[in-house]
PDB file of C-alpha atoms in Angstrom:
ATOM      1  CA  MET A  24      12.283  23.342  -3.158  1.00 48.00           C
ATOM      2  CA  PRO A  25       8.820  22.429  -3.856  1.00 65.00           C
ATOM      3  CA  VAL A  26       6.958  24.459  -6.682  1.00 67.00           C
ATOM      4  CA  VAL A  27       2.692  25.055  -5.408  1.00 81.00           C
ATOM      5  CA  LEU A  28      -0.079  25.236  -7.949  1.00 82.00           C
ATOM      6  CA  SER A  29      -2.170  27.657  -6.877  1.00 86.00           C
ATOM      7  CA  GLY A  30      -4.668  30.073  -7.411  1.00 80.00           C
ATOM      8  CA  SER A  31      -7.594  31.242  -9.232  1.00 88.00           C
ATOM      9  CA  ARG A  32      -6.912  30.553 -12.737  1.00 88.00           C
ATOM     10  CA  TYR A  33      -6.589  26.483 -11.918  1.00 90.00           C
ATOM     11  CA  HIS A  34     -10.306  26.812 -10.461  1.00 92.00           C
ATOM     12  CA  PHE A  35      -9.668  24.650  -8.051  1.00 93.00           C
ATOM     13  CA  ASP A  36     -12.026  23.720  -5.558  1.00 94.00           C
ATOM     14  CA  SER A  37     -11.480  21.183  -2.693  1.00 94.00           C
ATOM     15  CA  PRO A  38      -9.276  19.833  -5.153  1.00 94.00           C
ATOM     16  CA  ALA A  39      -8.953  15.746  -4.885  1.00 95.00           C
ATOM     17  CA  GLY A  40      -7.979  13.064  -7.578  1.00 96.00           C
ATOM     18  CA  ILE A  41      -5.051  13.658  -9.983  1.00 97.00           C
ATOM     19  CA  ALA A  42      -3.455  11.650 -12.778  1.00 97.00           C
ATOM     20  CA  PHE A  43      -1.198  12.228 -15.564  1.00 97.00           C
ATOM     21  CA  ASP A  44      -1.991  11.320 -19.486  1.00 97.00           C
ATOM     22  CA  GLY A  45       1.835  11.184 -20.477  1.00 95.00           C
ATOM     23  CA  HIS A  46       1.759  14.768 -21.358  1.00 95.00           C
ATOM     24  CA  ASN A  47      -0.728  17.211 -19.009  1.00 96.00           C
ATOM     25  CA  MET A  48      -2.427  16.636 -15.366  1.00 96.00           C
ATOM     26  CA  TRP A  49      -5.882  16.267 -14.661  1.00 98.00           C
ATOM     27  CA  ILE A  50      -6.893  17.142 -11.177  1.00 97.00           C
ATOM     28  CA  THR A  51     -10.432  16.699 -10.151  1.00 97.00           C
ATOM     29  CA  ASN A  52     -12.113  19.243  -7.812  1.00 96.00           C
ATOM     30  CA  GLN A  53     -14.567  17.871  -5.665  1.00 96.00           C
ATOM     31  CA  SER A  54     -16.532  20.823  -4.347  1.00 96.00           C
ATOM     32  CA  GLY A  55     -16.487  23.255  -8.104  1.00 96.00           C
ATOM     33  CA  ASN A  56     -17.708  19.946  -9.932  1.00 97.00           C
ATOM     34  CA  THR A  57     -14.925  20.494 -12.091  1.00 97.00           C
ATOM     35  CA  VAL A  58     -12.005  18.739 -13.502  1.00 98.00           C
ATOM     36  CA  THR A  59      -8.988  21.192 -14.418  1.00 97.00           C
ATOM     37  CA  GLU A  60      -5.932  20.344 -17.082  1.00 97.00           C
ATOM     38  CA  VAL A  61      -2.563  21.613 -16.530  1.00 96.00           C
ATOM     39  CA  ASN A  62       0.141  21.302 -19.100  1.00 94.00           C
ATOM     40  CA  ASP A  63       2.441  19.379 -17.261  1.00 92.00           C
ATOM     41  CA  SER A  64       5.344  21.371 -18.653  1.00 90.00           C
ATOM     42  CA  ASN A  65       5.076  24.563 -17.917  1.00 91.00           C
ATOM     43  CA  GLY A  66       2.521  24.051 -15.102  1.00 90.00           C
ATOM     44  CA  SER A  67      -0.555  26.114 -17.695  1.00 93.00           C
ATOM     45  CA  VAL A  68      -4.348  25.969 -17.644  1.00 95.00           C
ATOM     46  CA  VAL A  69      -5.100  23.713 -20.984  1.00 96.00           C
ATOM     47  CA  ARG A  70      -8.738  23.879 -19.666  1.00 97.00           C
ATOM     48  CA  VAL A  71     -11.519  23.332 -16.901  1.00 97.00           C
ATOM     49  CA  LEU A  72     -14.560  21.119 -17.389  1.00 98.00           C
ATOM     50  CA  SER A  73     -17.672  21.586 -15.892  1.00 97.00           C
ATOM     51  CA  GLY A  74     -21.219  21.223 -17.016  1.00 96.00           C
ATOM     52  CA  ALA A  75     -24.087  18.859 -16.715  1.00 97.00           C
ATOM     53  CA  ALA A  76     -23.624  16.594 -19.223  1.00 97.00           C
ATOM     54  CA  TYR A  77     -20.131  15.352 -17.385  1.00 98.00           C
ATOM     55  CA  ALA A  78     -22.150  14.813 -14.087  1.00 98.00           C
ATOM     56  CA  PHE A  79     -19.323  15.626 -12.083  1.00 98.00           C
ATOM     57  CA  ASN A  80     -20.861  15.081  -8.315  1.00 98.00           C
ATOM     58  CA  ALA A  81     -18.051  15.526  -5.698  1.00 97.00           C
ATOM     59  CA  PRO A  82     -15.526  14.267  -8.568  1.00 98.00           C
ATOM     60  CA  THR A  83     -12.564  12.354  -6.453  1.00 97.00           C
ATOM     61  CA  GLY A  84     -10.061   9.368  -8.159  1.00 97.00           C
ATOM     62  CA  ILE A  85      -8.915  10.027 -11.884  1.00 98.00           C
ATOM     63  CA  ALA A  86      -7.375   7.600 -13.982  1.00 98.00           C
ATOM     64  CA  PHE A  87      -6.005   7.473 -17.840  1.00 98.00           C
ATOM     65  CA  ASP A  88      -6.536   4.086 -19.371  1.00 98.00           C
ATOM     66  CA  GLY A  89      -4.044   5.701 -22.799  1.00 97.00           C
ATOM     67  CA  THR A  90      -6.568   6.913 -24.301  1.00 98.00           C
ATOM     68  CA  HIS A  91      -9.750   8.330 -21.950  1.00 98.00           C
ATOM     69  CA  LEU A  92      -9.922   9.303 -17.907  1.00 98.00           C
ATOM     70  CA  TRP A  93     -12.244   7.641 -15.813  1.00 98.00           C
ATOM     71  CA  ILE A  94     -13.511  10.241 -12.706  1.00 98.00           C
ATOM     72  CA  ALA A  95     -15.203   9.063 -10.049  1.00 98.00           C
ATOM     73  CA  ASN A  96     -18.739  10.512  -8.445  1.00 98.00           C
ATOM     74  CA  LEU A  97     -18.160  10.773  -4.853  1.00 96.00           C
ATOM     75  CA  SER A  98     -21.786  12.060  -4.228  1.00 96.00           C
ATOM     76  CA  GLY A  99     -23.188  11.024  -8.132  1.00 96.00           C
ATOM     77  CA  ASN A 100     -22.139   7.211  -7.387  1.00 96.00           C
ATOM     78  CA  SER A 101     -21.030   6.899 -10.599  1.00 98.00           C
ATOM     79  CA  VAL A 102     -18.068   7.237 -13.111  1.00 98.00           C
ATOM     80  CA  THR A 103     -18.244  10.065 -15.945  1.00 98.00           C
ATOM     81  CA  GLU A 104     -15.067   8.415 -19.025  1.00 98.00           C
ATOM     82  CA  VAL A 105     -13.754  11.588 -20.905  1.00 98.00           C
ATOM     83  CA  SER A 106     -11.652  11.547 -23.870  1.00 98.00           C
ATOM     84  CA  ALA A 107      -8.064  13.353 -22.870  1.00 98.00           C
ATOM     85  CA  SER A 108      -7.635  13.763 -26.679  1.00 97.00           C
ATOM     86  CA  ASN A 109     -10.090  16.960 -26.589  1.00 97.00           C
ATOM     87  CA  GLY A 110     -12.584  16.918 -23.137  1.00 97.00           C
ATOM     88  CA  SER A 111     -15.613  15.898 -24.467  1.00 98.00           C
ATOM     89  CA  LEU A 112     -17.809  13.048 -22.724  1.00 98.00           C
ATOM     90  CA  VAL A 113     -17.583   9.465 -23.552  1.00 98.00           C
ATOM     91  CA  ARG A 114     -20.088   7.718 -21.354  1.00 98.00           C
ATOM     92  CA  VAL A 115     -21.842   7.811 -17.721  1.00 98.00           C
ATOM     93  CA  ILE A 116     -21.851   4.948 -15.525  1.00 98.00           C
ATOM     94  CA  ASN A 117     -24.657   5.110 -12.037  1.00 97.00           C
ATOM     95  CA  ALA A 118     -26.700   1.882 -12.748  1.00 97.00           C
ATOM     96  CA  ALA A 119     -26.883   0.221  -9.638  1.00 96.00           C
ATOM     97  CA  ARG A 120     -24.881  -3.253  -9.917  1.00 97.00           C
ATOM     98  CA  TYR A 121     -22.048  -2.004 -10.893  1.00 97.00           C
ATOM     99  CA  GLN A 122     -22.279  -0.392  -6.553  1.00 96.00           C
ATOM    100  CA  LEU A 123     -20.553   2.822  -7.149  1.00 97.00           C
ATOM    101  CA  GLN A 124     -22.005   4.129  -3.851  1.00 94.00           C
ATOM    102  CA  GLY A 125     -19.534   6.578  -2.611  1.00 93.00           C
ATOM    103  CA  SER A 126     -16.814   6.217  -5.812  1.00 90.00           C
ATOM    104  CA  GLY A 127     -13.737   7.432  -5.060  1.00 92.00           C
ATOM    105  CA  GLY A 128      -9.790   6.199  -6.347  1.00 95.00           C
ATOM    106  CA  VAL A 129      -9.451   4.364  -9.676  1.00 98.00           C
ATOM    107  CA  ALA A 130      -7.147   2.954 -11.484  1.00 98.00           C
ATOM    108  CA  PHE A 131      -6.452   1.363 -14.819  1.00 98.00           C
ATOM    109  CA  ASP A 132      -4.826  -1.752 -15.091  1.00 97.00           C
ATOM    110  CA  GLY A 133      -3.808  -1.760 -18.840  1.00 96.00           C
ATOM    111  CA  HIS A 134      -7.133  -3.262 -19.579  1.00 96.00           C
ATOM    112  CA  ASN A 135      -9.757  -2.862 -17.019  1.00 98.00           C
ATOM    113  CA  ILE A 136     -10.671   0.536 -15.413  1.00 98.00           C
ATOM    114  CA  TRP A 137     -10.861  -0.484 -11.389  1.00 98.00           C
ATOM    115  CA  VAL A 138     -13.125   2.161  -8.913  1.00 98.00           C
ATOM    116  CA  ALA A 139     -13.164   1.912  -5.114  1.00 96.00           C
ATOM    117  CA  SER A 140     -16.447   2.455  -3.185  1.00 94.00           C
ATOM    118  CA  ASN A 141     -18.115   2.504   0.365  1.00 91.00           C
ATOM    119  CA  PHE A 142     -16.370  -1.596   0.864  1.00 90.00           C
ATOM    120  CA  SER A 143     -16.119  -2.895  -2.247  1.00 94.00           C
ATOM    121  CA  VAL A 144     -14.264  -2.305  -5.573  1.00 96.00           C
ATOM    122  CA  THR A 145     -16.136  -2.562  -8.948  1.00 97.00           C
ATOM    123  CA  GLU A 146     -13.643  -3.792 -12.139  1.00 98.00           C
ATOM    124  CA  ILE A 147     -14.980  -1.758 -15.405  1.00 98.00           C
ATOM    125  CA  ARG A 148     -14.114  -3.187 -18.736  1.00 98.00           C
ATOM    126  CA  ALA A 149     -11.994   0.044 -20.287  1.00 98.00           C
ATOM    127  CA  SER A 150     -13.325  -0.627 -23.612  1.00 97.00           C
ATOM    128  CA  ASP A 151     -16.944  -0.302 -23.335  1.00 97.00           C
ATOM    129  CA  GLY A 152     -17.724   0.307 -19.800  1.00 98.00           C
ATOM    130  CA  SER A 153     -19.123  -2.856 -19.349  1.00 98.00           C
ATOM    131  CA  LEU A 154     -19.582  -4.269 -15.466  1.00 98.00           C
ATOM    132  CA  VAL A 155     -16.873  -7.025 -14.883  1.00 98.00           C
ATOM    133  CA  ARG A 156     -17.436  -8.067 -11.553  1.00 97.00           C
ATOM    134  CA  VAL A 157     -17.511  -6.542  -7.525  1.00 96.00           C
ATOM    135  CA  ILE A 158     -15.304  -7.633  -5.277  1.00 94.00           C
ATOM    136  CA  THR A 159     -16.266  -6.900  -1.506  1.00 89.00           C
ATOM    137  CA  ASP A 160     -14.283  -9.661   0.542  1.00 80.00           C
ATOM    138  CA  GLY A 161     -11.327  -7.840   2.233  1.00 75.00           C
ATOM    139  CA  PHE A 162     -12.381  -4.073   2.033  1.00 81.00           C
ATOM    140  CA  THR A 163     -13.451  -1.675   4.768  1.00 84.00           C
ATOM    141  CA  LEU A 164     -13.470   1.567   3.429  1.00 89.00           C
ATOM    142  CA  PRO A 165     -11.811   1.607  -0.033  1.00 91.00           C
ATOM    143  CA  GLY A 166      -9.905   5.401  -1.386  1.00 93.00           C
ATOM    144  CA  GLY A 167      -7.019   5.596  -3.554  1.00 96.00           C
ATOM    145  CA  MET A 168      -5.956   2.754  -6.168  1.00 97.00           C
ATOM    146  CA  ALA A 169      -3.023   1.854  -8.049  1.00 98.00           C
ATOM    147  CA  PHE A 170      -1.440  -0.314 -10.139  1.00 98.00           C
ATOM    148  CA  ASP A 171       2.015  -1.437 -10.155  1.00 97.00           C
ATOM    149  CA  GLY A 172       2.299  -3.521 -13.103  1.00 96.00           C
ATOM    150  CA  ALA A 173       1.110  -7.174 -11.792  1.00 96.00           C
ATOM    151  CA  HIS A 174      -1.060  -6.179  -8.060  1.00 96.00           C
ATOM    152  CA  MET A 175      -3.593  -4.298  -7.320  1.00 97.00           C
ATOM    153  CA  TRP A 176      -2.738  -1.784  -4.155  1.00 97.00           C
ATOM    154  CA  VAL A 177      -5.922   0.023  -2.123  1.00 96.00           C
ATOM    155  CA  THR A 178      -5.424   1.933   0.801  1.00 95.00           C
ATOM    156  CA  ASP A 179      -8.139   2.561   3.462  1.00 92.00           C
ATOM    157  CA  LEU A 180      -9.526   5.724   5.177  1.00 90.00           C
ATOM    158  CA  MET A 181     -10.872   3.592   8.057  1.00 89.00           C
ATOM    159  CA  ASN A 182      -7.226   1.890   9.530  1.00 86.00           C
ATOM    160  CA  GLY A 183      -4.339   3.763   7.448  1.00 90.00           C
ATOM    161  CA  THR A 184      -3.426   0.316   5.764  1.00 92.00           C
ATOM    162  CA  VAL A 185      -3.019  -0.548   2.004  1.00 95.00           C
ATOM    163  CA  THR A 186      -3.897  -3.945   0.146  1.00 94.00           C
ATOM    164  CA  GLU A 187      -2.523  -5.712  -1.823  1.00 95.00           C
ATOM    165  CA  PHE A 188      -5.128  -7.841  -3.937  1.00 95.00           C
ATOM    166  CA  SER A 189      -4.606  -9.954  -7.380  1.00 95.00           C
ATOM    167  CA  PRO A 190      -6.838  -8.195  -9.938  1.00 94.00           C
ATOM    168  CA  SER A 191      -7.133 -11.837 -11.614  1.00 93.00           C
ATOM    169  CA  THR A 192      -8.347 -13.259  -8.786  1.00 93.00           C
ATOM    170  CA  GLY A 193      -9.542 -10.711  -6.396  1.00 91.00           C
ATOM    171  CA  ALA A 194      -8.167 -12.881  -3.446  1.00 92.00           C
ATOM    172  CA  THR A 195      -5.702 -10.563  -1.198  1.00 92.00           C
ATOM    173  CA  ILE A 196      -2.233 -10.792  -0.834  1.00 94.00           C
ATOM    174  CA  ARG A 197      -1.283  -8.897   2.246  1.00 93.00           C
ATOM    175  CA  THR A 198      -2.144  -5.585   4.153  1.00 93.00           C
ATOM    176  CA  VAL A 199       0.428  -3.154   4.793  1.00 92.00           C
ATOM    177  CA  ASN A 200       0.525  -0.838   8.052  1.00 92.00           C
ATOM    178  CA  LEU A 201       1.816   1.932   7.565  1.00 89.00           C
ATOM    179  CA  GLY A 202       1.399   3.932  11.179  1.00 89.00           C
ATOM    180  CA  PHE A 203      -0.737   5.868   8.993  1.00 91.00           C
ATOM    181  CA  ILE A 204      -4.686   7.366  10.157  1.00 92.00           C
ATOM    182  CA  ARG A 205      -6.306   7.776   6.829  1.00 93.00           C
ATOM    183  CA  ALA A 206      -4.435   6.276   3.816  1.00 94.00           C
ATOM    184  CA  ALA A 207      -5.525   8.192   0.915  1.00 94.00           C
ATOM    185  CA  GLY A 208      -4.267   9.016  -1.665  1.00 95.00           C
ATOM    186  CA  LEU A 209      -1.540   6.163  -3.992  1.00 97.00           C
ATOM    187  CA  ALA A 210       0.565   5.818  -6.906  1.00 97.00           C
ATOM    188  CA  PHE A 211       3.053   3.565  -8.293  1.00 97.00           C
ATOM    189  CA  ASP A 212       6.620   5.083 -10.192  1.00 96.00           C
ATOM    190  CA  GLY A 213       7.277   1.994 -11.279  1.00 95.00           C
ATOM    191  CA  GLN A 214       9.241   0.254  -8.148  1.00 96.00           C
ATOM    192  CA  ASP A 215       7.449   2.092  -5.192  1.00 97.00           C
ATOM    193  CA  LEU A 216       4.587   3.293  -3.953  1.00 97.00           C
ATOM    194  CA  TRP A 217       3.480   6.273  -2.259  1.00 97.00           C
ATOM    195  CA  VAL A 218       0.987   7.498  -0.276  1.00 97.00           C
ATOM    196  CA  THR A 219      -0.412   9.831   1.435  1.00 96.00           C
ATOM    197  CA  ASP A 220      -2.163  10.742   4.967  1.00 95.00           C
ATOM    198  CA  LEU A 221      -5.012  12.748   5.540  1.00 93.00           C
ATOM    199  CA  ASP A 222      -4.827  13.135   9.219  1.00 93.00           C
ATOM    200  CA  THR A 223      -0.721  13.365   9.590  1.00 93.00           C
ATOM    201  CA  ASN A 224       0.215  15.782   6.505  1.00 94.00           C
ATOM    202  CA  ASN A 225       2.278  12.887   5.074  1.00 94.00           C
ATOM    203  CA  VAL A 226       3.530  11.371   2.542  1.00 96.00           C
ATOM    204  CA  ALA A 227       4.601   7.833   2.383  1.00 95.00           C
ATOM    205  CA  GLU A 228       7.568   6.002  -0.456  1.00 96.00           C
ATOM    206  CA  VAL A 229       6.623   2.312  -0.067  1.00 96.00           C
ATOM    207  CA  ASP A 230       8.493  -0.700  -1.624  1.00 95.00           C
ATOM    208  CA  ALA A 231       5.795  -2.451  -3.459  1.00 95.00           C
ATOM    209  CA  ALA A 232       8.291  -6.191  -3.636  1.00 94.00           C
ATOM    210  CA  THR A 233       8.403  -5.847   0.573  1.00 93.00           C
ATOM    211  CA  GLY A 234       5.744  -3.196   1.828  1.00 91.00           C
ATOM    212  CA  ALA A 235       8.623  -1.605   3.408  1.00 93.00           C
ATOM    213  CA  ILE A 236       8.354   1.972   3.724  1.00 93.00           C
ATOM    214  CA  VAL A 237      11.245   3.355   2.076  1.00 96.00           C
ATOM    215  CA  GLN A 238      10.615   6.976   3.227  1.00 95.00           C
ATOM    216  CA  THR A 239       8.215   9.510   4.377  1.00 94.00           C
ATOM    217  CA  LEU A 240       7.813  13.174   3.027  1.00 94.00           C
ATOM    218  CA  SER A 241       6.838  15.430   5.726  1.00 91.00           C
ATOM    219  CA  ALA A 242       3.990  18.118   5.703  1.00 89.00           C
ATOM    220  CA  ALA A 243       6.828  20.800   7.596  1.00 87.00           C
ATOM    221  CA  SER A 244       9.012  20.157   4.801  1.00 90.00           C
ATOM    222  CA  TYR A 245       7.014  20.036   1.600  1.00 90.00           C
ATOM    223  CA  GLY A 246       4.098  21.738   3.031  1.00 88.00           C
ATOM    224  CA  PHE A 247       1.466  19.519   2.139  1.00 92.00           C
ATOM    225  CA  SER A 248      -1.761  20.244   3.663  1.00 93.00           C
ATOM    226  CA  THR A 249      -4.201  17.112   3.556  1.00 94.00           C
ATOM    227  CA  PRO A 250      -3.132  15.640   0.740  1.00 94.00           C
ATOM    228  CA  SER A 251      -5.161  13.277  -1.228  1.00 94.00           C
ATOM    229  CA  GLY A 252      -4.151  12.871  -4.662  1.00 94.00           C
ATOM    230  CA  VAL A 253      -0.230  11.729  -5.912  1.00 96.00           C
ATOM    231  CA  ILE A 254       0.516  11.099  -9.346  1.00 95.00           C
ATOM    232  CA  ILE A 255       4.049  10.170 -11.007  1.00 93.00           C
ATOM    233  CA  ASP A 256       4.652  12.378 -14.075  1.00 91.00           C
ATOM    234  CA  GLY A 257       8.079  10.234 -15.158  1.00 87.00           C
ATOM    235  CA  SER A 258      10.310  12.518 -13.293  1.00 88.00           C
ATOM    236  CA  HIS A 259       8.461  14.313 -10.223  1.00 91.00           C
ATOM    237  CA  LEU A 260       5.851  13.415  -8.072  1.00 93.00           C
ATOM    238  CA  PHE A 261       2.496  15.277  -8.354  1.00 93.00           C
ATOM    239  CA  VAL A 262       0.620  15.872  -4.532  1.00 95.00           C
ATOM    240  CA  VAL A 263      -2.252  17.837  -4.426  1.00 93.00           C
ATOM    241  CA  ASN A 264      -3.469  19.681  -0.844  1.00 92.00           C
ATOM    242  CA  GLY A 265      -7.166  20.163   0.616  1.00 84.00           C
ATOM    243  CA  GLY A 266      -5.749  23.914   0.976  1.00 81.00           C
ATOM    244  CA  ASP A 267      -6.828  24.245  -2.786  1.00 87.00           C
ATOM    245  CA  THR A 268      -2.714  23.589  -3.943  1.00 89.00           C
ATOM    246  CA  ILE A 269      -1.473  21.060  -5.578  1.00 90.00           C
ATOM    247  CA  THR A 270       3.037  20.610  -4.319  1.00 88.00           C
TER     248      THR A 270
END
């Protein structure tokens, strides 16, 4: 049976995105404008990040680059970079040239950070936060993002699809139709992709090599409720639910 994290001690408030730093889980709270760090081994709360300095404004997507966490602010049109070791603020990126309007999903490709925004994806240099480029072709309303070791994948909240594209050229490789209504969260486990659907409350496992659906985890069996963020810690799959819980 799945384990569910819930309760006031987590300070969950419309949790949206989730990331794993190798030791702990980090969950964004969209309505609470906070980020909760949870011990992956025992589920205890490590800390809750809050305060004006972080400029959290409906934080949604989150990714770990090996040292820092990058948090997209949906309403703030910005990205907040935070140290994973102590939760301290590194920087807030909100310049207009980054085109971060409606920032959502975030992914790390081993060198740079990618942020999904309205009708585009933005590539940011992880080492210094400088803008690399903004790609506008082939995206309707990009949501979750994940890197499979070679290519970047992004969900489309408008048509329930997942698009694979080259991070080196920005060219679209293919678009996979999952039969979802609003494909949202996205994660890669080393072989397959895991995609959440906000409307059907299901989570699909997709073969990254072929684009075929491997299996679908249903809300009836797992209790998913408007699942958004999803992540793998190496052993387990964690899914963020709109009902202020993590499965």
